[in-house]
Amino acid sequence: MKTLIIVESKHCGSTRKVAEAMAAALPGTIVTDTKGAKSYDLHDFDLVGFGSGIYAGGFDKRIVKLVNSLDDESANTFVFSTSGGDDTHYNQLLITSLEAKNKTVAGDFSCLGLNKFFLLRLIGGLNKDCPTEKDLKEAGDFLCRIAK
């Protein structure tokens, strides 16, 4: 299965770790950022993932802009994120945008990520060990499961 994972991970790299764990679990998977995604025809892939850290309650603006620019041709997609809190509702915003573009969303994944936003930087951040090895394994298992 040809899989493309598009990820923006601008602060601590937590979401990129998740994307790389997914790619390691499913051979042949390509990981890129939104700039790199422009060199690919998304319709050449069986599955396309969109992910970022959650910043101020939402996905990275570059991921949102990319999803909003997609054509209305059907495609199989998935969504993933990391956030500083334990709330998992953030993915629904991007899922709704993809479905509005006639994309099938095969599933979504989220886990905690290192959070060094603003004053948290002074104490070294929250969730210092996140994503954990268990989170990364679960991310890989998630991609393998939805790729079947």
Coordinates of N, CA, C and O in Angstrom, one line a residue:
M1 N 0.9 -1.2 0.0 CA 0.0 0.0 0.0 C 0.9 1.2 0.0 O 1.8 1.4 0.9
K2 N 0.7 2.1 -0.9 CA 1.4 3.4 -1.0 C 0.8 4.4 0.0 O -0.4 4.7 -0.2
T3 N 1.6 4.8 0.9 CA 1.1 5.7 2.0 C 1.9 7.0 2.1 O 3.2 6.9 2.0
L4 N 1.3 8.1 2.2 CA 2.0 9.4 2.3 C 1.5 10.0 3.6 O 0.3 10.1 3.9
I5 N 2.4 10.4 4.5 CA 2.1 11.1 5.7 C 2.6 12.5 5.7 O 3.8 12.7 5.5
I6 N 1.7 13.5 5.8 CA 2.1 14.9 5.8 C 2.0 15.4 7.2 O 0.9 15.3 7.8
V7 N 3.1 15.9 7.7 CA 3.1 16.3 9.1 C 3.8 17.7 9.3 O 4.8 18.0 8.6
E8 N 3.3 18.5 10.2 CA 3.9 19.7 10.6 C 4.1 19.6 12.1 O 3.2 19.3 12.8
S9 N 5.4 19.7 12.5 CA 5.7 19.6 13.9 C 6.7 20.6 14.3 O 7.9 20.4 14.2
K10 N 6.3 21.8 14.6 CA 7.1 23.0 14.7 C 7.8 23.3 16.0 O 8.8 24.0 16.0
H11 N 7.4 22.7 17.1 CA 7.9 23.1 18.4 C 8.9 22.1 18.9 O 10.1 22.3 18.9
C12 N 8.5 20.9 19.3 CA 9.3 20.0 20.0 C 9.6 18.7 19.2 O 10.3 17.8 19.6
G13 N 8.9 18.5 18.1 CA 9.2 17.3 17.2 C 8.3 16.1 17.6 O 8.5 15.0 17.1
S14 N 7.4 16.3 18.6 CA 6.6 15.1 19.0 C 5.8 14.5 17.9 O 5.8 13.3 17.8
T15 N 5.2 15.3 17.1 CA 4.3 14.8 16.1 C 5.1 14.2 15.0 O 4.7 13.2 14.4
R16 N 6.3 14.7 14.7 CA 7.1 14.1 13.7 C 7.6 12.7 14.2 O 7.6 11.7 13.4
K17 N 7.8 12.5 15.5 CA 8.2 11.2 16.0 C 7.1 10.2 15.7 O 7.3 9.1 15.4
V18 N 5.8 10.7 15.9 CA 4.7 9.8 15.7 C 4.6 9.4 14.2 O 4.4 8.2 13.9
A19 N 4.8 10.4 13.3 CA 4.8 10.1 11.9 C 5.9 9.1 11.5 O 5.6 8.2 10.7
E20 N 7.0 9.3 12.0 CA 8.1 8.4 11.7 C 7.9 7.0 12.3 O 8.3 6.0 11.6
A21 N 7.3 6.9 13.4 CA 6.9 5.6 14.0 C 5.9 4.9 13.1 O 6.0 3.7 12.9
M22 N 4.9 5.6 12.6 CA 4.0 5.1 11.6 C 4.7 4.6 10.4 O 4.4 3.4 9.9
A23 N 5.5 5.4 9.8 CA 6.3 5.0 8.6 C 7.1 3.8 8.8 O 7.2 2.9 7.9
A24 N 7.7 3.7 10.0 CA 8.6 2.5 10.3 C 7.8 1.2 10.3 O 8.3 0.1 10.0
A25 N 6.5 1.3 10.7 CA 5.7 0.2 10.9 C 5.1 -0.3 9.6 O 4.7 -1.5 9.4
L26 N 5.0 0.6 8.6 CA 4.4 0.2 7.3 C 5.4 0.6 6.2 O 5.6 1.7 5.8
P27 N 6.2 -0.4 5.7 CA 7.2 -0.2 4.7 C 6.7 0.6 3.5 O 5.6 0.3 3.1
G28 N 7.6 1.4 3.0 CA 7.2 2.2 1.8 C 6.5 3.5 2.0 O 6.1 4.2 1.1
T29 N 6.2 3.8 3.3 CA 5.5 5.0 3.6 C 6.5 6.2 3.6 O 7.6 6.1 4.0
I30 N 6.0 7.3 3.0 CA 6.8 8.5 2.8 C 6.3 9.5 3.9 O 5.1 9.7 4.0
V31 N 7.2 10.2 4.6 CA 6.9 11.2 5.5 C 7.4 12.6 4.9 O 8.6 12.6 4.5
T32 N 6.6 13.6 4.9 CA 7.0 14.9 4.4 C 6.3 16.0 5.2 O 5.3 15.7 5.9
D33 N 6.6 17.2 4.9 CA 5.9 18.3 5.5 C 5.0 18.9 4.4 O 5.0 18.4 3.3
T34 N 4.3 20.0 4.7 CA 3.4 20.6 3.7 C 4.1 21.1 2.4 O 3.6 21.0 1.3
K35 N 5.3 21.6 2.6 CA 6.1 22.1 1.5 C 6.4 20.9 0.6 O 6.3 21.0 -0.6
G36 N 6.9 19.9 1.2 CA 7.3 18.7 0.4 C 6.1 18.0 -0.2 O 6.3 17.3 -1.3
A37 N 4.9 18.1 0.4 CA 3.8 17.4 -0.1 C 3.4 18.0 -1.5 O 2.8 17.3 -2.3
K38 N 3.8 19.2 -1.8 CA 3.5 19.8 -3.1 C 4.1 19.1 -4.3 O 3.7 19.2 -5.4
S39 N 5.2 18.3 -4.0 CA 5.9 17.6 -5.0 C 5.3 16.3 -5.3 O 5.7 15.6 -6.2
Y40 N 4.2 15.9 -4.6 CA 3.5 14.6 -4.8 C 2.1 14.9 -5.3 O 1.5 15.9 -4.9
D41 N 1.6 14.0 -6.1 CA 0.2 13.9 -6.5 C -0.5 13.0 -5.4 O -0.2 11.8 -5.4
L42 N -1.3 13.6 -4.6 CA -1.9 12.9 -3.5 C -2.7 11.7 -4.0 O -2.9 10.7 -3.3
H43 N -3.2 11.8 -5.2 CA -4.0 10.7 -5.8 C -3.2 9.5 -6.2 O -3.7 8.4 -6.6
D44 N -1.9 9.6 -6.2 CA -1.0 8.5 -6.4 C -0.8 7.5 -5.2 O -0.2 6.5 -5.3
F45 N -1.5 7.9 -4.1 CA -1.3 7.1 -2.9 C -2.6 6.5 -2.5 O -3.7 7.1 -2.7
D46 N -2.5 5.3 -1.9 CA -3.7 4.6 -1.4 C -4.3 5.2 -0.1 O -5.5 5.1 0.2
L47 N -3.4 5.9 0.6 CA -3.8 6.4 1.9 C -2.9 7.6 2.2 O -1.7 7.6 2.0
V48 N -3.5 8.7 2.6 CA -2.8 10.0 2.9 C -3.1 10.4 4.3 O -4.3 10.6 4.7
G49 N -2.1 10.6 5.2 CA -2.3 11.1 6.5 C -2.0 12.5 6.7 O -1.0 13.0 6.0
F50 N -2.7 13.2 7.6 CA -2.5 14.6 7.9 C -2.3 14.8 9.4 O -3.2 14.4 10.1
G51 N -1.2 15.4 9.8 CA -1.0 15.5 11.2 C -0.2 16.7 11.6 O 0.6 17.2 10.9
S52 N -0.4 17.1 12.9 CA 0.4 18.2 13.4 C 0.2 18.2 14.9 O -0.7 17.5 15.5
G53 N 1.0 19.0 15.6 CA 0.8 19.3 17.0 C -0.5 20.2 17.1 O -0.9 20.8 16.1
I54 N -1.0 20.2 18.2 CA -2.2 21.1 18.5 C -1.6 22.3 19.1 O -1.0 22.3 20.2
Y55 N -1.9 23.5 18.5 CA -1.4 24.8 19.0 C -2.6 25.7 19.2 O -3.4 25.9 18.3
A56 N -2.7 26.1 20.5 CA -3.9 27.0 20.9 C -5.2 26.4 20.4 O -6.1 27.1 19.9
G57 N -5.3 25.1 20.6 CA -6.6 24.4 20.3 C -6.9 24.0 18.9 O -8.0 23.5 18.6
G58 N -5.9 24.1 18.0 CA -6.1 23.7 16.6 C -4.9 23.2 16.0 O -3.8 23.3 16.5
F59 N -5.1 22.6 14.8 CA -4.0 22.1 14.0 C -3.1 23.3 13.4 O -3.6 24.4 13.3
D60 N -1.9 22.9 13.1 CA -1.0 23.9 12.4 C -1.7 24.5 11.2 O -2.3 23.7 10.4
K61 N -1.6 25.8 11.0 CA -2.3 26.5 9.9 C -1.9 25.9 8.6 O -2.7 26.0 7.6
R62 N -0.7 25.5 8.4 CA -0.3 24.9 7.1 C -1.0 23.6 6.8 O -1.3 23.4 5.6
I63 N -1.3 22.8 7.7 CA -2.0 21.6 7.5 C -3.5 21.9 7.1 O -4.0 21.4 6.2
V64 N -4.1 22.8 7.9 CA -5.4 23.3 7.6 C -5.5 23.9 6.2 O -6.5 23.5 5.5
K65 N -4.6 24.7 5.9 CA -4.6 25.3 4.5 C -4.5 24.3 3.4 O -5.2 24.3 2.4
L66 N -3.6 23.3 3.6 CA -3.5 22.2 2.6 C -4.7 21.4 2.5 O -5.2 21.2 1.4
V67 N -5.4 21.0 3.6 CA -6.6 20.3 3.5 C -7.7 21.1 2.8 O -8.4 20.6 2.0
N68 N -7.8 22.4 3.2 CA -8.8 23.2 2.5 C -8.6 23.5 1.0 O -9.5 23.8 0.3
S69 N -7.3 23.2 0.6 CA -7.0 23.4 -0.8 C -7.2 22.2 -1.7 O -7.1 22.2 -2.9
L70 N -7.5 21.0 -1.0 CA -7.7 19.8 -1.7 C -8.9 19.8 -2.7 O -9.9 20.5 -2.4
D71 N -8.8 19.0 -3.8 CA -9.9 19.0 -4.7 C -11.0 18.1 -4.0 O -10.8 17.5 -2.9
D72 N -12.1 17.9 -4.7 CA -13.2 17.2 -4.2 C -13.2 15.7 -4.6 O -14.2 15.0 -4.5
E73 N -12.1 15.3 -5.3 CA -12.0 13.9 -5.7 C -11.8 13.0 -4.4 O -11.1 13.3 -3.5
S74 N -12.5 11.8 -4.4 CA -12.4 11.0 -3.2 C -11.0 10.4 -3.0 O -10.2 10.2 -4.0
A75 N -10.7 10.2 -1.8 CA -9.4 9.6 -1.4 C -9.5 9.1 0.1 O -10.4 9.5 0.8
N76 N -8.7 8.1 0.4 CA -8.6 7.6 1.7 C -7.6 8.3 2.5 O -6.4 8.5 2.1
T77 N -8.0 8.8 3.7 CA -7.1 9.6 4.5 C -7.2 9.2 6.0 O -8.0 8.4 6.4
F78 N -6.3 9.8 6.8 CA -6.4 9.6 8.2 C -5.8 10.9 8.9 O -5.2 11.7 8.2
V79 N -6.1 11.1 10.1 CA -5.7 12.3 10.9 C -4.9 11.8 12.1 O -5.3 10.8 12.8
F80 N -3.9 12.6 12.5 CA -3.2 12.3 13.8 C -2.7 13.6 14.4 O -2.5 14.6 13.7
S81 N -2.5 13.6 15.7 CA -2.0 14.8 16.4 C -1.4 14.4 17.7 O -1.5 13.3 18.2
T82 N -0.6 15.4 18.2 CA -0.1 15.3 19.6 C -0.5 16.6 20.2 O -0.7 17.6 19.5
S83 N -0.8 16.6 21.5 CA -1.2 17.8 22.2 C -0.6 17.8 23.6 O -0.3 16.7 24.2
G84 N -0.7 18.9 24.3 CA -0.2 19.1 25.6 C -1.2 18.6 26.6 O -0.8 18.3 27.8
G85 N -2.4 18.4 26.2 CA -3.5 17.9 27.1 C -4.0 16.6 26.7 O -3.7 16.1 25.7
D86 N -4.8 16.0 27.6 CA -5.3 14.7 27.3 C -6.6 14.7 26.5 O -7.3 13.7 26.4
D87 N -7.0 15.8 25.9 CA -8.2 15.9 25.2 C -8.0 15.4 23.8 O -7.1 15.8 23.1
T88 N -8.9 14.5 23.3 CA -8.8 13.9 22.0 C -9.7 14.5 21.0 O -9.8 14.0 19.8
H89 N -10.5 15.5 21.3 CA -11.5 16.0 20.3 C -10.9 16.9 19.2 O -11.6 17.2 18.2
Y90 N -9.7 17.3 19.3 CA -9.1 18.2 18.4 C -9.1 17.6 16.9 O -9.3 18.3 16.0
N91 N -8.9 16.3 16.8 CA -8.9 15.7 15.5 C -10.2 15.9 14.7 O -10.2 15.9 13.5
Q92 N -11.3 16.0 15.4 CA -12.6 16.1 14.7 C -12.6 17.3 13.8 O -13.3 17.3 12.7
L93 N -11.9 18.4 14.1 CA -12.0 19.6 13.3 C -11.4 19.3 11.9 O -11.9 19.7 10.9
L94 N -10.3 18.5 11.9 CA -9.7 18.2 10.6 C -10.4 17.1 9.9 O -10.5 17.1 8.6
I95 N -11.0 16.2 10.6 CA -11.8 15.1 10.0 C -13.0 15.8 9.3 O -13.3 15.4 8.1
T96 N -13.7 16.7 9.9 CA -14.8 17.4 9.3 C -14.4 18.1 8.0 O -15.1 18.0 7.0
S97 N -13.2 18.7 8.0 CA -12.7 19.4 6.8 C -12.4 18.5 5.7 O -12.7 18.7 4.5
L98 N -11.8 17.3 6.0 CA -11.5 16.3 5.0 C -12.8 15.7 4.4 O -13.0 15.6 3.2
E99 N -13.8 15.4 5.3 CA -15.1 14.9 4.8 C -15.8 15.9 3.9 O -16.4 15.5 2.9
A100 N -15.7 17.2 4.2 CA -16.3 18.2 3.4 C -15.6 18.2 2.0 O -16.2 18.7 1.0
K101 N -14.4 17.7 1.9 CA -13.7 17.6 0.6 C -13.9 16.2 -0.1 O -13.1 15.8 -0.9
N102 N -14.9 15.5 0.4 CA -15.2 14.2 -0.2 C -14.1 13.1 0.1 O -14.0 12.2 -0.7
K103 N -13.4 13.3 1.2 CA -12.4 12.3 1.6 C -13.0 11.3 2.6 O -13.7 11.7 3.5
T104 N -12.6 10.1 2.5 CA -13.0 9.1 3.5 C -11.9 9.1 4.5 O -10.7 9.0 4.2
V105 N -12.3 9.2 5.8 CA -11.3 9.2 6.9 C -11.4 7.9 7.6 O -12.3 7.5 8.2
A106 N -10.3 7.1 7.4 CA -10.2 5.7 7.8 C -10.0 5.6 9.4 O -10.3 4.6 9.9
G107 N -9.6 6.7 10.0 CA -9.4 6.7 11.4 C -8.6 7.9 11.9 O -8.1 8.7 11.0
D108 N -8.4 8.0 13.2 CA -7.6 9.1 13.7 C -6.8 8.6 14.9 O -7.2 7.6 15.6
F109 N -5.7 9.2 15.2 CA -4.8 8.8 16.3 C -4.4 10.1 17.0 O -4.1 11.1 16.4
S110 N -4.3 10.1 18.3 CA -3.8 11.2 19.1 C -3.1 10.7 20.3 O -3.4 9.6 20.9
C111 N -2.1 11.4 20.8 CA -1.4 11.1 22.0 C -0.8 12.4 22.6 O -0.8 13.4 21.9
L112 N -0.3 12.3 23.8 CA 0.3 13.5 24.4 C 1.6 13.7 23.8 O 2.3 12.8 23.3
G113 N 2.0 15.0 23.8 CA 3.3 15.4 23.3 C 4.0 16.4 24.3 O 3.3 17.0 25.1
L114 N 5.3 16.5 24.1 CA 6.0 17.5 25.0 C 5.4 18.9 24.7 O 5.2 19.3 23.6
N115 N 5.1 19.6 25.8 CA 4.5 20.9 25.7 C 5.5 21.9 26.4 O 5.6 21.9 27.6
K116 N 6.1 22.7 25.6 CA 7.0 23.8 26.1 C 6.5 25.2 25.8 O 7.2 26.1 25.6
F117 N 5.2 25.3 25.7 CA 4.6 26.6 25.3 C 4.7 27.6 26.4 O 4.5 27.4 27.6
F118 N 5.2 28.8 26.0 CA 5.2 30.0 26.8 C 6.0 29.7 28.2 O 7.1 29.3 28.2
L119 N 5.3 29.9 29.3 CA 5.9 29.8 30.6 C 6.3 28.4 30.9 O 7.2 28.1 31.8
L120 N 5.7 27.4 30.3 CA 6.1 26.0 30.6 C 7.5 25.7 30.2 O 8.2 24.8 30.8
R121 N 8.1 26.5 29.3 CA 9.5 26.4 28.9 C 10.4 26.6 30.1 O 11.5 25.9 30.2
L122 N 10.0 27.4 31.0 CA 10.8 27.7 32.2 C 11.1 26.5 33.1 O 12.1 26.4 33.8
I123 N 10.1 25.6 33.1 CA 10.2 24.4 33.9 C 10.6 23.1 33.1 O 10.5 22.0 33.6
G124 N 11.0 23.4 31.9 CA 11.3 22.2 31.0 C 10.2 21.6 30.3 O 10.3 20.6 29.6
G125 N 9.0 22.2 30.5 CA 7.8 21.7 29.8 C 7.0 20.6 30.6 O 7.4 20.2 31.6
L126 N 5.9 20.3 30.0 CA 5.0 19.2 30.6 C 5.1 18.0 29.6 O 5.4 18.2 28.4
N127 N 4.8 16.8 30.1 CA 4.8 15.6 29.3 C 6.2 15.3 28.8 O 6.3 15.0 27.6
K128 N 7.2 15.5 29.6 CA 8.6 15.4 29.1 C 8.9 14.1 28.5 O 9.8 14.0 27.7
D129 N 8.2 13.0 28.8 CA 8.6 11.7 28.2 C 7.6 11.4 27.0 O 7.6 10.2 26.6
C130 N 6.9 12.3 26.6 CA 5.9 12.0 25.5 C 6.3 12.5 24.2 O 6.9 13.6 24.1
P131 N 5.9 11.8 23.1 CA 5.2 10.5 23.1 C 6.1 9.4 23.7 O 7.3 9.4 23.4
T132 N 5.5 8.5 24.4 CA 6.3 7.4 25.0 C 6.5 6.3 24.0 O 5.9 6.4 22.9
E133 N 7.3 5.4 24.3 CA 7.6 4.2 23.4 C 6.2 3.5 23.1 O 6.0 3.0 22.0
K134 N 5.4 3.4 24.2 CA 4.1 2.8 24.0 C 3.3 3.6 23.0 O 2.6 3.0 22.1
D135 N 3.3 4.9 23.1 CA 2.5 5.7 22.2 C 3.0 5.5 20.7 O 2.2 5.4 19.8
L136 N 4.3 5.4 20.6 CA 4.9 5.3 19.2 C 4.5 3.9 18.6 O 4.2 3.8 17.4
K137 N 4.5 2.9 19.5 CA 4.1 1.5 19.0 C 2.6 1.5 18.6 O 2.2 1.0 17.6
E138 N 1.8 2.2 19.4 CA 0.4 2.3 19.1 C 0.1 3.1 17.8 O -0.8 2.7 17.1
A139 N 0.9 4.1 17.6 CA 0.8 4.8 16.3 C 1.1 3.9 15.1 O 0.4 3.9 14.1
G140 N 2.2 3.1 15.2 CA 2.5 2.2 14.1 C 1.4 1.2 14.0 O 1.0 0.8 12.8
D141 N 0.9 0.6 15.1 CA -0.1 -0.4 15.0 C -1.4 0.2 14.4 O -2.1 -0.4 13.6
F142 N -1.7 1.5 14.7 CA -2.9 2.2 14.2 C -2.8 2.2 12.6 O -3.7 1.9 11.9
L143 N -1.6 2.7 12.1 CA -1.5 2.8 10.7 C -1.6 1.4 10.0 O -2.3 1.3 9.0
C144 N -1.0 0.4 10.6 CA -1.1 -0.9 10.0 C -2.5 -1.4 10.0 O -3.0 -2.1 9.0
R145 N -3.2 -1.1 11.0 CA -4.6 -1.6 11.1 C -5.5 -0.9 10.1 O -6.3 -1.5 9.4
I146 N -5.4 0.4 9.9 CA -6.2 1.1 8.9 C -5.8 0.9 7.5 O -6.6 1.0 6.6
A147 N -4.5 0.4 7.3 CA -4.0 0.2 6.0 C -4.5 -1.1 5.4 O -4.5 -1.4 4.2
K148 N -5.1 -2.0 6.2 CA -5.6 -3.3 5.8 C -6.8 -3.2 5.0 O -7.7 -2.4 5.2

